[in-house]
Short mmCIF file of C-alpha atoms in Angstrom, two decimals:
data_model
loop_
_atom_site.label_atom_id
_atom_site.label_comp_id
_atom_site.label_asym_id
_atom_site.label_seq_id
_atom_site.Cartn_x
_atom_site.Cartn_y
_atom_site.Cartn_z
CA MET A 10 -14.19 -29.77 -16.62
CA ALA A 11 -12.90 -33.02 -18.09
CA GLU A 12 -11.28 -35.89 -16.24
CA ILE A 13 -8.10 -37.93 -16.52
CA ARG A 14 -7.69 -41.37 -15.09
CA LEU A 15 -4.51 -42.41 -13.34
CA THR A 16 -3.80 -46.13 -13.48
CA ARG A 17 -1.60 -48.08 -11.13
CA LEU A 18 -0.62 -51.75 -11.49
CA GLU A 19 -0.39 -53.68 -8.28
CA GLN A 20 -0.18 -57.47 -8.26
CA GLY A 21 -1.62 -57.66 -11.72
CA GLN A 22 -4.64 -55.49 -10.82
CA THR A 23 -5.52 -51.95 -11.94
CA LYS A 24 -6.86 -49.22 -9.64
CA ILE A 25 -8.36 -46.13 -11.27
CA ARG A 26 -8.75 -42.66 -9.75
CA ASN A 27 -10.13 -39.53 -11.41
CA VAL A 28 -8.26 -36.21 -11.44
CA PRO A 29 -10.08 -33.10 -12.80
CA ILE A 30 -8.39 -31.14 -15.57
CA ALA A 31 -9.58 -28.20 -17.64
CA VAL A 32 -10.15 -28.11 -21.38
CA THR A 33 -9.44 -24.80 -23.07
CA PRO A 34 -11.56 -23.42 -25.94
CA GLU A 35 -8.69 -24.15 -28.32
CA GLY A 36 -8.87 -27.84 -27.53
CA PHE A 37 -5.75 -28.44 -25.41
CA TRP A 38 -5.70 -29.62 -21.83
CA CYS A 39 -4.58 -27.54 -18.84
CA CYS A 40 -2.44 -29.72 -16.64
CA PRO A 41 -3.84 -30.43 -13.15
CA SER A 42 -1.87 -29.06 -10.26
CA PRO A 43 0.69 -31.24 -8.46
CA VAL A 44 -1.48 -31.12 -5.33
CA ALA A 45 -4.32 -32.83 -7.18
CA PHE A 46 -2.05 -35.65 -8.25
CA GLN A 47 -0.54 -36.04 -4.80
CA LYS A 48 -3.98 -36.24 -3.18
CA THR A 49 -5.10 -38.79 -5.74
CA LEU A 50 -2.09 -40.99 -5.13
CA LYS A 51 -2.54 -40.80 -1.36
CA THR A 52 -6.16 -41.88 -1.65
CA GLN A 53 -5.08 -44.81 -3.83
CA ASN A 54 -2.86 -46.34 -1.16
CA PRO A 55 -1.93 -44.14 1.78
CA LEU A 56 0.35 -46.71 3.39
CA ASN A 57 2.02 -47.81 0.15
CA LYS A 58 1.01 -51.41 0.85
CA PRO A 59 -0.36 -53.78 -1.79
CA LYS A 60 -4.08 -54.34 -1.30
CA PRO A 61 -6.42 -56.59 -3.18
CA SER A 62 -8.23 -54.75 -5.92
CA PRO A 63 -11.43 -55.51 -7.73
CA PRO A 64 -11.21 -57.08 -11.18
CA THR A 65 -9.96 -54.88 -13.94
CA PRO A 66 -12.77 -52.70 -15.27
CA LYS A 67 -13.92 -53.52 -18.74
CA THR A 68 -13.81 -49.88 -19.75
CA SER A 69 -10.27 -48.80 -20.57
CA VAL A 70 -8.73 -45.36 -20.29
CA GLN A 71 -8.83 -44.89 -24.01
CA LYS A 72 -12.53 -45.73 -24.17
CA LYS A 73 -13.22 -43.32 -21.34
CA GLN A 74 -11.56 -40.51 -23.24
CA THR A 75 -13.40 -41.17 -26.49
CA PRO A 76 -16.69 -39.57 -25.43
CA ILE A 77 -14.80 -36.45 -24.34
CA THR A 78 -13.35 -36.07 -27.81
CA GLU A 79 -16.80 -36.50 -29.28
CA LYS A 80 -18.21 -33.79 -27.03
CA ASN A 81 -15.52 -31.38 -28.19
CA PRO A 82 -15.16 -31.98 -31.92
CA THR A 83 -12.50 -29.51 -33.05
CA PRO A 84 -10.87 -31.08 -36.09
CA THR A 85 -9.49 -27.78 -37.38
CA LEU A 86 -8.23 -26.49 -33.99
CA PRO A 87 -5.13 -27.62 -32.10
CA ARG A 88 -5.91 -30.20 -29.44
CA SER A 89 -4.12 -32.42 -26.97
CA ARG A 90 -4.26 -36.01 -25.82
CA ILE A 91 -3.39 -37.14 -22.28
CA VAL A 92 -2.15 -40.62 -21.38
CA THR A 93 -1.00 -41.73 -17.92
CA TYR A 94 2.22 -43.63 -17.23
CA HIS A 95 3.09 -45.83 -14.27
CA GLN A 96 6.66 -46.52 -15.27
CA ARG A 97 9.47 -44.56 -13.65
CA ASN A 98 11.05 -43.58 -16.98
CA PHE A 99 9.14 -42.48 -20.05
CA ASN A 100 11.43 -44.32 -22.48
CA ALA A 101 14.65 -45.87 -21.31
CA ASP A 102 16.05 -46.08 -24.82
CA THR A 103 15.35 -42.47 -25.78
CA PRO A 104 18.34 -40.10 -25.47
CA VAL A 105 17.56 -36.88 -23.56
CA LEU A 106 19.03 -33.38 -23.87
CA SER A 107 18.94 -31.65 -20.46
CA ALA A 108 18.01 -27.96 -20.27
CA SER A 109 18.07 -27.63 -16.51
CA VAL A 110 16.93 -24.38 -14.98
CA VAL A 111 18.93 -25.10 -11.81
CA SER A 112 22.44 -26.51 -12.17
CA GLU A 113 22.17 -29.04 -9.33
CA ARG A 114 19.21 -31.40 -9.38
CA THR A 115 17.54 -32.12 -6.07
CA PRO A 116 17.73 -35.74 -4.86
CA ARG A 117 14.99 -37.93 -6.30
CA PRO A 118 12.59 -39.61 -3.88
CA LYS A 119 12.41 -43.34 -3.59
CA ILE A 120 10.74 -45.29 -6.39
CA GLU A 121 7.82 -46.38 -4.24
CA ASN A 122 7.08 -42.75 -3.28
CA LEU A 123 7.22 -41.34 -6.83
CA PRO A 124 3.99 -39.75 -8.11
CA ARG A 125 2.62 -40.98 -11.39
CA LYS A 126 3.71 -39.16 -14.55
CA VAL A 127 1.35 -37.55 -17.06
CA SER A 128 1.75 -37.26 -20.79
CA ILE A 129 0.12 -34.45 -22.77
CA GLU A 130 0.00 -34.23 -26.54
CA PHE A 131 -0.50 -30.87 -28.25
CA GLY A 132 -1.68 -30.28 -31.78
CA GLU A 133 -2.88 -33.04 -34.06
CA PRO A 134 -2.55 -36.54 -32.51
CA ARG A 135 0.45 -38.66 -33.46
CA THR A 136 2.09 -35.87 -35.49
CA SER A 137 4.41 -34.56 -32.79
CA ASN A 138 8.15 -34.84 -33.38
CA LEU A 139 9.52 -33.67 -30.02
CA LYS A 140 9.14 -34.77 -26.41
CA ILE A 141 9.62 -32.32 -23.52
CA ILE A 142 9.89 -33.70 -20.01
CA LEU A 143 9.11 -31.24 -17.20
CA LEU A 144 10.50 -32.32 -13.84
CA GLY A 145 8.79 -30.43 -11.04
CA ARG A 146 9.08 -30.48 -7.31
CA GLN A 147 8.49 -33.62 -5.24
CA GLY A 148 9.04 -35.83 -8.25
CA PHE A 149 6.03 -34.51 -10.17
CA ALA A 150 6.70 -34.91 -13.90
CA VAL A 151 4.88 -34.17 -17.14
CA LYS A 152 5.76 -35.35 -20.63
CA LEU A 153 4.72 -33.07 -23.50
CA SER A 154 4.37 -34.26 -27.08
CA VAL A 155 4.87 -31.12 -29.16
CA HIS A 156 6.01 -29.91 -32.57
CA LYS A 157 9.46 -28.45 -33.13
CA CYS A 158 8.26 -25.89 -35.65
CA VAL A 159 5.72 -24.45 -33.19
CA LEU A 160 8.23 -24.14 -30.36
CA VAL A 161 11.00 -22.71 -32.54
CA GLU A 162 8.59 -20.14 -33.99
CA ASN A 163 7.30 -18.93 -30.61
CA SER A 164 10.11 -19.49 -28.09
CA THR A 165 13.68 -18.20 -28.25
CA PHE A 166 14.54 -20.53 -25.35
CA PHE A 167 13.49 -23.66 -27.23
CA ALA A 168 14.91 -22.33 -30.49
CA ASP A 169 18.34 -21.97 -28.87
CA LYS A 170 18.19 -25.39 -27.22
CA LEU A 171 17.04 -27.15 -30.35
CA SER A 172 19.71 -25.46 -32.46
CA GLU A 173 22.30 -27.02 -30.12
CA GLN A 174 20.61 -30.41 -30.29
CA GLN A 175 22.24 -33.20 -32.24
CA LEU A 176 20.38 -34.96 -35.06
CA GLY A 177 18.14 -37.74 -33.90
CA LEU A 178 17.56 -36.44 -30.34
CA PRO A 179 13.78 -36.23 -30.05
CA CYS A 180 13.60 -35.41 -26.31
CA LEU A 181 14.32 -32.30 -24.24
CA GLU A 182 14.31 -32.28 -20.45
CA VAL A 183 13.63 -29.23 -18.23
CA ASP A 184 14.76 -29.87 -14.69
CA ASP A 185 13.42 -28.33 -11.44
CA CYS A 186 10.48 -26.62 -13.11
CA GLU A 187 8.96 -24.31 -10.47
CA ASP A 188 5.46 -24.03 -11.93
CA VAL A 189 4.71 -27.11 -14.03
CA GLU A 190 1.02 -26.34 -14.36
CA ILE A 191 1.63 -22.87 -15.83
CA TYR A 192 4.54 -24.17 -17.91
CA VAL A 193 2.20 -26.64 -19.61
CA GLU A 194 -0.44 -23.97 -20.13
CA THR A 195 2.11 -21.54 -21.62
CA VAL A 196 3.33 -24.16 -24.08
CA GLY A 197 -0.29 -24.78 -25.01
CA LEU A 198 -0.73 -21.06 -25.69
CA MET A 199 1.85 -21.40 -28.47
CA TYR A 200 -0.84 -23.31 -30.39
CA CYS A 201 -3.42 -20.50 -29.98
CA LYS A 202 -4.07 -17.77 -32.51
CA GLU A 203 -5.87 -15.32 -30.20
CA LEU A 204 -3.80 -15.19 -27.03
CA LYS A 205 -5.55 -12.13 -25.62
CA GLN A 206 -8.93 -13.83 -25.82
CA ARG A 207 -7.48 -16.81 -23.95
CA LEU A 208 -6.53 -14.54 -21.03
CA ILE A 209 -9.96 -12.95 -20.63
CA LYS A 210 -11.59 -13.71 -17.25
CA GLN A 211 -8.31 -15.01 -15.86
CA SER A 212 -7.15 -13.61 -12.51
CA VAL A 213 -4.31 -11.11 -12.33
CA SER A 214 -2.16 -13.50 -10.29
CA HIS A 215 -2.66 -16.27 -12.86
CA VAL A 216 -1.64 -14.00 -15.75
CA LEU A 217 1.45 -12.89 -13.80
CA ARG A 218 2.45 -16.55 -13.48
CA ILE A 219 2.01 -16.99 -17.22
CA LEU A 220 4.02 -13.81 -17.83
CA LYS A 221 6.90 -15.14 -15.73
CA VAL A 222 7.07 -18.43 -17.63
CA ALA A 223 6.62 -16.66 -20.98
CA GLU A 224 9.61 -14.47 -20.14
CA GLN A 225 11.71 -17.53 -19.31
CA LEU A 226 10.74 -19.13 -22.60
CA GLY A 227 11.19 -15.97 -24.65
CA PHE A 228 7.56 -16.21 -25.78
CA SER A 229 7.25 -12.60 -27.00
CA SER A 230 3.69 -12.70 -28.33
CA CYS A 231 2.48 -14.15 -25.03
CA ILE A 232 4.38 -11.48 -23.08
CA GLN A 233 2.74 -8.78 -25.18
CA SER A 234 -0.72 -10.28 -24.66
CA CYS A 235 -0.14 -10.45 -20.91
CA LEU A 236 0.91 -6.78 -20.88
CA GLU A 237 -2.18 -5.79 -22.85
CA TYR A 238 -4.31 -7.70 -20.35
CA LEU A 239 -2.58 -6.04 -17.36
CA GLU A 240 -2.96 -2.60 -18.93
CA ALA A 241 -6.74 -3.05 -19.24
CA VAL A 242 -7.76 -5.05 -16.16
CA PRO A 243 -8.26 -3.42 -12.71
CA TRP A 244 -5.69 -4.19 -10.00
CA VAL A 245 -7.12 -4.82 -6.55
CA GLY A 246 -5.26 -4.37 -3.25
CA GLU A 247 -1.81 -5.92 -3.15
CA GLU A 248 -2.02 -6.88 -6.83
CA GLU A 249 -0.66 -3.45 -7.79
CA GLU A 250 2.77 -4.03 -6.23
CA LYS A 251 3.00 -7.48 -7.79
CA VAL A 252 2.07 -6.16 -11.24
CA VAL A 253 4.48 -3.21 -11.07
CA SER A 254 7.40 -5.34 -9.86
CA SER A 255 6.76 -7.95 -12.57
CA VAL A 256 6.51 -5.33 -15.31
CA LEU A 257 9.58 -3.42 -14.11
CA HIS A 258 11.48 -6.69 -14.35
CA LEU A 259 10.76 -6.66 -18.09
CA GLN A 260 11.82 -3.05 -18.59
CA GLY A 261 15.33 -3.93 -19.69
CA ASP A 262 14.02 -5.87 -22.66
CA SER A 263 12.68 -4.36 -25.86
CA ILE A 264 9.09 -4.83 -24.68
CA GLY A 265 6.46 -2.12 -24.47
CA VAL A 266 5.81 -1.87 -20.72
CA THR A 267 5.13 1.88 -20.74
CA PRO A 268 1.33 1.61 -21.15
CA VAL A 269 1.13 -0.51 -18.00
CA LEU A 270 3.44 1.71 -15.96
CA LYS A 271 1.59 4.88 -16.99
CA ARG A 272 -1.13 3.83 -14.57
CA VAL A 273 1.23 4.42 -11.63
CA SER A 274 3.67 7.06 -12.93
CA SER A 275 3.66 10.31 -14.86
CA ASP A 276 6.10 11.87 -17.30
CA THR A 277 5.43 15.43 -16.10
CA SER A 278 8.03 16.40 -13.49
CA ASP A 279 6.14 19.33 -11.89
CA LEU A 280 2.76 17.60 -11.80
CA PRO A 281 2.83 16.56 -8.08
CA LYS A 282 3.44 20.13 -6.87
CA ASP A 283 0.74 21.67 -9.05
CA THR A 284 -1.70 18.88 -8.27
CA LEU A 285 -1.14 19.11 -4.50
CA PHE A 286 -1.66 22.88 -4.58
CA HIS A 287 -4.85 22.42 -6.59
CA ILE A 288 -6.20 19.76 -4.19
CA ILE A 289 -5.50 21.90 -1.12
CA GLU A 290 -7.13 24.94 -2.73
CA LEU A 291 -10.24 22.92 -3.63
CA VAL A 292 -10.57 21.67 -0.05
CA LEU A 293 -9.95 25.09 1.50
CA LYS A 294 -12.52 26.85 -0.69
CA SER A 295 -15.26 24.26 -0.38
CA ASN A 296 -18.51 25.41 1.26
CA GLU A 297 -20.01 21.93 1.65
CA GLU A 298 -19.38 21.00 5.25
CA ARG A 299 -19.48 17.21 5.10
CA GLY A 300 -17.43 16.87 1.90
CA ARG A 301 -14.83 19.35 3.17
CA ARG A 302 -14.54 17.55 6.52
CA GLU A 303 -14.15 14.11 4.95
CA MET A 304 -11.61 15.25 2.35
CA LYS A 305 -9.56 17.04 5.00
CA SER A 306 -9.36 13.76 6.88
CA VAL A 307 -8.43 11.83 3.71
CA VAL A 308 -5.72 14.28 2.59
CA LEU A 309 -4.25 14.43 6.10
CA LYS A 310 -4.11 10.62 6.26
CA LEU A 311 -2.45 10.34 2.83
CA LEU A 312 0.14 12.98 3.65
CA ARG A 313 0.94 11.16 6.89
CA GLU A 314 1.53 7.97 4.91
CA GLY A 315 3.82 9.87 2.56
CA ASN A 316 5.88 11.21 5.47
CA CYS A 317 7.02 7.63 6.23
CA LEU A 318 8.39 7.01 2.72
CA PRO A 319 12.07 7.83 2.03
CA SER A 320 11.25 8.62 -1.60
CA CYS A 321 9.15 11.60 -0.46
CA SER A 322 11.98 13.32 1.43
CA ASP A 323 13.22 15.15 -1.66
CA SER A 324 9.84 16.75 -2.32
CA ALA A 325 9.15 17.63 1.34
CA GLY A 326 10.41 21.19 0.92
CA ILE A 327 8.21 21.80 -2.11
CA CYS A 328 5.18 20.38 -0.29
CA ASN A 329 5.80 22.55 2.79
CA GLU A 330 6.18 25.63 0.61
CA THR A 331 2.80 24.91 -0.97
CA ILE A 332 1.17 24.50 2.45
CA TYR A 333 2.68 27.72 3.82
CA SER A 334 1.46 29.60 0.77
CA SER A 335 -2.06 28.45 1.63
CA CYS A 336 -1.48 29.40 5.29
CA ARG A 337 -0.60 32.98 4.39
CA SER A 338 -3.62 33.24 2.12
CA CYS A 339 -5.99 31.98 4.84
CA LEU A 340 -4.39 34.23 7.46
CA ASN A 341 -4.79 37.34 5.30
CA SER A 342 -8.42 36.44 4.62
CA LEU A 343 -9.08 35.85 8.34
CA LEU A 344 -7.54 39.20 9.29
CA SER A 345 -9.69 40.98 6.70
CA LEU A 346 -12.86 39.25 7.94
CA PHE A 347 -12.07 40.11 11.56
CA GLY A 348 -11.62 43.74 10.48
CA GLN A 349 -15.07 43.75 8.86
CA ALA A 350 -16.76 42.10 11.82
CA SER A 351 -15.17 44.48 14.34
CA GLU A 352 -16.52 47.63 12.68
CA PRO A 353 -19.19 49.39 14.79
CA GLU A 354 -21.79 49.41 12.02
CA PHE A 355 -21.42 45.64 11.46
CA VAL A 356 -23.69 44.90 14.41
CA ASP A 357 -26.59 46.85 12.88
CA LYS A 358 -26.36 45.15 9.46
CA PRO A 359 -29.06 42.60 8.49
CA MET A 360 -28.44 38.94 9.27
CA ASP A 361 -28.20 37.93 5.62
CA VAL A 362 -25.17 40.26 5.35
CA LYS A 363 -23.50 39.25 8.61
CA GLU A 364 -23.98 35.50 8.34
CA PRO A 365 -21.72 34.92 5.29
CA VAL A 366 -18.90 36.87 7.00
CA LEU A 367 -19.23 34.91 10.24
CA LYS A 368 -19.34 31.58 8.40
CA ARG A 369 -16.30 32.55 6.39
CA MET A 370 -14.41 33.46 9.57
CA ALA A 371 -15.11 30.03 11.05
CA LEU A 372 -14.13 28.37 7.79
CA GLU A 373 -10.79 30.19 7.50
CA ALA A 374 -9.94 29.42 11.14
CA ASP A 375 -10.78 25.75 10.56
CA ASN A 376 -8.61 25.78 7.43
CA LEU A 377 -5.66 27.16 9.39
CA SER A 378 -6.14 24.47 12.06
CA TRP A 379 -6.06 21.79 9.36
CA LEU A 380 -2.93 23.22 7.72
CA LEU A 381 -1.25 23.46 11.12
CA GLU A 382 -2.05 19.77 11.73
CA ILE A 383 -0.42 18.86 8.40
CA LEU A 384 2.70 20.90 9.21
CA ALA A 385 2.95 19.42 12.70
CA ASP A 386 2.84 15.90 11.24
CA ARG A 387 5.57 16.87 8.79
CA GLN A 388 7.65 18.41 11.64
CA ALA A 389 7.61 21.73 9.81
CA ALA A 390 5.35 23.92 11.99
CA ASP A 391 8.07 26.18 13.49
CA GLU A 392 7.46 28.89 10.90
CA PHE A 393 3.73 28.72 11.57
CA ALA A 394 4.42 29.46 15.26
CA VAL A 395 6.41 32.55 14.20
CA MET A 396 3.57 33.70 11.92
CA TRP A 397 0.92 33.22 14.59
CA ALA A 398 2.92 34.82 17.42
CA SER A 399 3.35 38.00 15.36
CA GLN A 400 -0.41 38.49 14.80
CA GLN A 401 -0.87 41.26 17.35
CA GLU A 402 -3.43 43.02 15.15
CA LEU A 403 -5.55 39.89 14.90
CA ALA A 404 -5.29 39.40 18.70
CA THR A 405 -6.47 42.99 19.25
CA LEU A 406 -9.46 42.52 16.94
CA HIS A 407 -10.18 39.23 18.71
CA THR A 408 -11.22 41.09 21.89
CA LYS A 409 -13.78 43.21 19.97
CA LEU A 410 -15.83 40.31 18.63
CA PRO A 411 -18.43 38.13 20.37
CA ILE A 412 -17.03 34.88 21.72
CA VAL A 413 -19.29 32.80 19.45
CA SER A 414 -17.56 34.32 16.40
CA ARG A 415 -13.97 34.34 17.61
CA HIS A 416 -13.47 31.09 19.55
CA HIS A 417 -12.33 29.18 16.43
CA VAL A 418 -9.13 31.26 16.49
CA SER A 419 -8.36 30.12 20.03
CA CYS A 420 -8.40 26.51 18.78
CA ILE A 421 -5.35 27.36 16.66
CA THR A 422 -3.56 28.79 19.69
CA ALA A 423 -4.41 25.72 21.77
CA ARG A 424 -3.04 23.38 19.05
CA LEU A 425 0.23 25.32 18.97
CA PHE A 426 0.66 25.01 22.74
CA VAL A 427 -0.07 21.27 22.54
CA GLY A 428 2.51 20.89 19.75
CA ILE A 429 5.19 22.73 21.71
CA GLY A 430 4.40 20.73 24.85
CA ARG A 431 4.77 17.48 22.90
CA GLY A 432 7.96 18.55 21.15
CA GLU A 433 6.28 18.44 17.71
CA LEU A 434 7.64 21.91 16.95
CA LEU A 435 10.65 23.70 18.41
CA PRO A 436 10.30 27.46 17.98
CA SER A 437 12.89 29.76 19.52
CA LYS A 438 12.63 31.14 23.07
CA ASP A 439 11.60 34.58 21.78
CA THR A 440 8.86 33.03 19.63
CA ARG A 441 7.52 30.98 22.56
CA HIS A 442 7.52 34.03 24.83
CA LEU A 443 5.82 36.20 22.20
CA LEU A 444 3.24 33.48 21.53
CA LEU A 445 2.29 33.38 25.23
CA GLN A 446 2.22 37.17 25.50
CA THR A 447 0.01 37.58 22.42
CA TRP A 448 -2.40 34.66 22.62
CA LEU A 449 -2.58 33.20 26.16
CA GLN A 450 -5.02 35.81 27.47
CA PRO A 451 -7.37 35.54 24.44
CA LEU A 452 -7.34 31.77 24.98
CA ILE A 453 -8.23 32.24 28.64
CA ASN A 454 -11.10 34.56 27.66
CA ASP A 455 -12.55 31.90 25.32
CA TYR A 456 -11.85 28.93 27.58
CA SER A 457 -15.37 28.49 28.93
CA TRP A 458 -16.83 28.38 25.42
CA LEU A 459 -14.13 25.99 24.18
CA GLN A 460 -14.95 23.50 26.93
CA HIS A 461 -18.66 23.41 26.23
CA GLY A 462 -18.92 24.37 22.56
CA CYS A 463 -16.14 22.34 20.89
CA ARG A 464 -16.52 18.57 20.89
CA SER A 465 -12.89 18.00 19.85
CA PHE A 466 -11.49 20.19 22.64
CA ASP A 467 -9.52 18.16 25.22
CA ARG A 468 -9.05 20.28 28.32
CA LYS A 469 -6.37 18.13 29.98
CA VAL A 470 -4.23 17.95 26.83
CA VAL A 471 -4.45 21.71 26.26
CA GLU A 472 -3.63 22.56 29.88
CA GLU A 473 -0.64 20.21 29.79
CA GLY A 474 0.57 21.88 26.59
CA ILE A 475 0.22 25.41 27.98
CA GLY A 476 2.01 24.50 31.20
CA ARG A 477 4.90 22.80 29.43
CA THR A 478 5.28 25.74 27.04
CA ILE A 479 5.52 28.16 29.98
CA LEU A 480 8.12 25.97 31.72
CA THR A 481 10.43 26.14 28.68
CA LEU A 482 11.04 29.86 29.35
CA PRO A 483 13.61 31.39 31.72
CA LEU A 484 12.54 31.30 35.37
CA GLU A 485 11.75 35.02 35.60
CA GLU A 486 9.44 34.83 32.58
CA GLN A 487 7.79 31.72 34.00
CA GLN A 488 7.07 33.71 37.16
CA ASN A 489 5.53 36.68 35.33
CA ILE A 490 3.22 34.51 33.21
CA LEU A 491 2.16 32.19 36.05
CA LEU A 492 1.43 35.04 38.44
CA ALA A 493 -0.77 36.68 35.79
CA TRP A 494 -2.50 33.31 35.26
CA LEU A 495 -3.00 32.93 39.03
CA GLY A 496 -4.99 36.17 39.15
CA SER A 497 -7.26 34.96 36.33
CA PHE A 498 -7.69 31.50 37.81
CA LEU A 499 -8.68 32.84 41.25
CA LYS A 500 -11.42 34.90 39.56
CA ALA A 501 -12.71 32.49 36.88
CA GLY A 502 -12.08 29.05 38.41
CA ASP A 503 -13.12 26.29 35.98
CA ASN A 504 -13.59 28.85 33.22
CA CYS A 505 -9.80 29.32 33.18
CA PRO A 506 -7.10 26.78 32.25
CA ASN A 507 -5.89 24.87 35.29
CA LEU A 508 -2.10 25.25 35.27
CA GLN A 509 -1.49 24.03 38.83
CA ARG A 510 1.04 21.38 37.75
CA ALA A 511 3.15 23.97 35.94
CA PHE A 512 2.77 26.28 38.96
CA GLU A 513 4.08 23.53 41.27
CA VAL A 514 7.11 22.90 39.05
CA TRP A 515 7.91 26.61 38.97
CA TRP A 516 7.47 26.82 42.77
CA ARG A 517 9.94 23.98 43.40
CA ARG A 518 12.43 25.44 40.95
CA ASN A 519 12.20 28.84 42.63
CA PHE A 520 11.89 28.02 46.35
CA VAL A 521 12.54 24.34 47.18
CA ARG A 522 15.60 23.25 45.20
CA PRO A 523 17.17 26.15 43.35
CA TYR A 524 19.86 24.90 41.01
CA VAL A 525 21.87 28.12 41.48
CA GLU A 526 22.57 28.46 45.17
CA GLN A 527 23.11 32.05 46.39
CA GLY A 528 24.02 33.12 42.87
CA ASN A 529 27.45 31.45 42.96
CA LEU A 530 27.13 30.03 39.49
CA LEU A 531 25.97 33.33 38.02
CA GLN A 532 28.86 35.17 39.69
CA SER A 533 31.37 32.65 38.36
CA ASP A 534 29.93 33.05 34.86
CA GLY A 535 30.23 36.82 35.17
CA SER A 536 33.83 36.66 36.32
CA MET A 537 34.69 34.34 33.46
CA ALA A 538 33.19 36.83 31.01
CA LEU A 539 35.31 39.71 32.43
CA ARG A 540 38.58 37.86 31.92
#
């Protein structure tokens, strides 16, 4: 890190402050940030009042810079020379051609509040034939001594401006420059032969700043080097969105942005569907418990994130179709396994024969629970409720198996009741009634085991879901189901779902405040139908 001295003349005295600047391998200087200059000027005289200064140091600015040049002898490489100015104008007699980025210039601060200006010389000393003045924010200004041939060769912006320039105008002004530091560095890159090497070890955000300025200047070789850097370097966290938005901004130009965008997009139209199906199949068929559990959680989380994106709405139907295909496959496998386990001779088989079947039953039931959770999140579980309500054969086989082997199936039933009670799925009245007829009693039979053998089982949530599902039926059907439940509850007690809240609601509807008094409304509806 080299240093530049800022000089300020006050009452015939000179006060010197050091500002750090960077020297690139090619030999040119990277301009210090405006903040560094502002802090330096504030430390010089925070109140802007003249103060007595010590005698002028014997060592001048030029002598201070001489050792730096000796430490970096690069006679064959481009280099730069920095000189500080305390005058308000660089050269009052020099005509200036304005190339303002913004049409209206912001008001200049007062003379006493103006920061000092810096001059940077690129290439061989004293051979430049063009001055560029960069006017940044808060009065920060940099004067560049450059070579017309270098700028015309590398920048379409400068080539156009210089072609419009009249003979004898050696100065070009760029007004309201947003990023003076990067602007200076990008101009310096025009003197480099290996741009890609210059970008190595730079941060992604820094290269994006260079890319933005290079685009403004029409510096095509720099743009290409930035894209090659972005294609190779990892993007961390929020950097991905910034990179993609910056690269998409260049897509209209004849610049090769495809290699960068290939990291986040694919040309194959049917790839997402096939890939999703493959991922789900891999998870469903895995026999490693921990890996399967963790990946189920990850896939569920990612699909939930996708549900919130409008761009995913078009592919929702394809995704649901893929999930339901897996549901039918798991359901067929579960039915076949239940059939094997319910055979009379299955009990007498050796344990090494029975154990794989029992493990597979638990796995398929767990897979169906996971797929149901995905469908419920996607608000597409109505068809699953229809499929499950029509599994009378599976419900019959359920009663023939030991509770330790069959209770995983009751978890699926409980999740469906919770979903209906929360309004996550809206199956028809016939489906709700059939679901209760087919699966409520098997759930009651397994309830004691579910409470004590399943850590994820929440008794209050399940009982609330069952009760609300019952109360969605017509009053007569509510009565039939709740009276059957009452008989089970009076026998089993805590080993049966507690549906007292639903029972109270039904009681009030039926006895306390009937909404149809003495059948008047029903009679009026019947008379209207006969007309």
